[in-house]
C-alpha cells in the first residue's frame, strides 16, 4: 500500500504557474496510476488529471486542458502537475490519489482510487 504526500502548493498571482508534486512511499509505485483532484469551498471534488502506470496514458479535465501537464518520474516515486496560466477558478485544495488499473477512461474518476494524500492548498489571487 502506498502513502502519498502532496507538496508545492501556495499563493500565486493570476497568470502565474505552480508545480505540484505527489511523492509516494512504499513498493511498486510504477504499477500505480495517479490522479489529481481538487476541491474548492462549497464545490464538489473535481477530477483534474491522471496518468496511467503502464503506457503513461494521460487524461485532463476540459477546464485545465492546454494549461496543466501531468508527468511521472518512477525513479523518484513522484508524479508532477505543472499548472500554468492559473486563474481564480483554480483555487482549491489539490489531492493526489493512487490505484492500480486506473486512468484508461476519458474522465478522471475519483471512485477508482483507494489511496489519497492529505491535500495541498493552491490559492490564485492578486
XYZ file of C-alpha atoms in Angstrom:
126
model
C 0.000 0.000 0.000
C 1.359 3.378 -0.986
C 1.327 6.513 1.112
C 1.099 9.811 -0.768
C 2.279 13.298 0.129
C 1.494 16.401 -1.923
C 3.782 19.421 -1.986
C 4.287 22.586 -3.988
C 1.073 24.396 -3.221
C 0.921 28.044 -2.287
C -0.220 31.506 -3.281
C 0.264 32.639 -6.862
C -0.949 35.612 -8.883
C -3.356 35.176 -11.788
C -1.464 34.094 -14.870
C 1.269 32.508 -12.793
C 2.478 28.932 -12.502
C 2.944 26.291 -9.835
C 4.175 22.723 -9.898
C 2.603 20.248 -7.531
C 4.397 17.060 -6.568
C 2.878 13.830 -5.338
C 5.557 11.661 -3.728
C 4.849 8.082 -2.758
C 6.388 5.827 -0.180
C 6.025 2.073 -0.441
C 6.777 -0.544 -3.037
C 5.521 -0.826 -6.554
C 4.900 2.828 -7.393
C 5.458 2.066 -11.063
C 2.396 -0.192 -11.072
C 0.016 2.527 -9.861
C -1.893 5.065 -11.845
C -2.001 8.508 -10.218
C -4.802 11.026 -10.332
C -5.022 14.667 -9.317
C -8.242 16.037 -7.893
C -9.265 19.371 -6.466
C -11.992 20.677 -4.234
C -12.911 24.308 -3.794
C -15.041 25.554 -0.888
C -18.697 24.586 -1.301
C -17.962 22.753 -4.545
C -17.796 19.079 -5.399
C -14.477 17.366 -5.864
C -13.286 17.568 -9.460
C -11.002 15.194 -11.292
C -8.232 17.286 -12.829
C -5.811 14.890 -14.470
C -4.387 11.392 -14.270
C -1.540 9.319 -15.632
C -1.599 5.570 -16.008
C 1.043 3.163 -14.806
C 1.921 1.292 -17.953
C 1.924 3.371 -21.109
C 1.757 6.740 -19.421
C -1.704 7.484 -20.762
C -2.841 10.914 -19.609
C -6.285 12.454 -19.171
C -7.203 16.061 -18.481
C -10.398 17.768 -17.447
C -11.639 20.261 -20.042
C -11.157 23.054 -17.524
C -7.374 22.529 -17.451
C -6.549 21.249 -20.936
C -3.729 23.206 -22.500
C -2.732 24.719 -19.137
C -1.856 21.749 -16.905
C 0.607 18.954 -17.639
C 0.942 15.735 -15.672
C 4.105 13.653 -15.692
C 5.750 10.968 -13.624
C 9.270 10.026 -12.571
C 9.185 6.447 -11.345
C 12.808 6.631 -10.178
C 11.720 9.323 -7.721
C 8.315 7.807 -6.906
C 6.804 11.142 -7.886
C 4.079 12.480 -10.138
C 4.074 16.155 -11.050
C 1.282 18.507 -12.028
C 2.620 21.564 -13.821
C -0.017 24.280 -13.690
C 0.305 27.310 -15.963
C -1.921 30.310 -16.686
C -3.594 29.930 -13.334
C -6.772 31.844 -12.575
C -9.019 32.321 -9.573
C -11.169 29.334 -10.561
C -8.146 27.087 -9.979
C -8.126 27.958 -6.283
C -8.748 24.734 -4.359
C -7.208 22.032 -2.235
C -5.451 19.649 -4.599
C -5.225 15.949 -3.794
C -3.346 13.154 -5.453
C -4.614 9.603 -5.369
C -3.356 6.212 -6.482
C -4.630 2.830 -7.517
C -3.877 0.065 -9.978
C -5.593 -0.205 -13.320
C -6.786 3.380 -13.465
C -6.678 6.239 -15.965
C -7.830 4.374 -19.021
C -11.150 6.194 -19.383
C -11.903 9.620 -20.846
C -12.506 11.112 -17.416
C -10.708 11.168 -14.079
C -12.955 9.126 -11.821
C -12.411 9.538 -8.087
C -14.204 6.339 -7.116
C -11.473 4.337 -8.860
C -8.817 5.483 -6.387
C -8.336 3.969 -2.957
C -5.238 5.756 -1.637
C -5.259 9.518 -1.118
C -2.856 12.177 0.022
C -3.639 14.848 2.586
C -4.004 17.671 0.075
C -2.180 20.886 -0.799
C -3.764 24.332 -0.911
C -3.451 26.335 -4.123
C -4.642 29.926 -3.987
C -4.694 32.138 -7.063
C -5.130 35.755 -6.074
C -3.675 39.173 -6.709
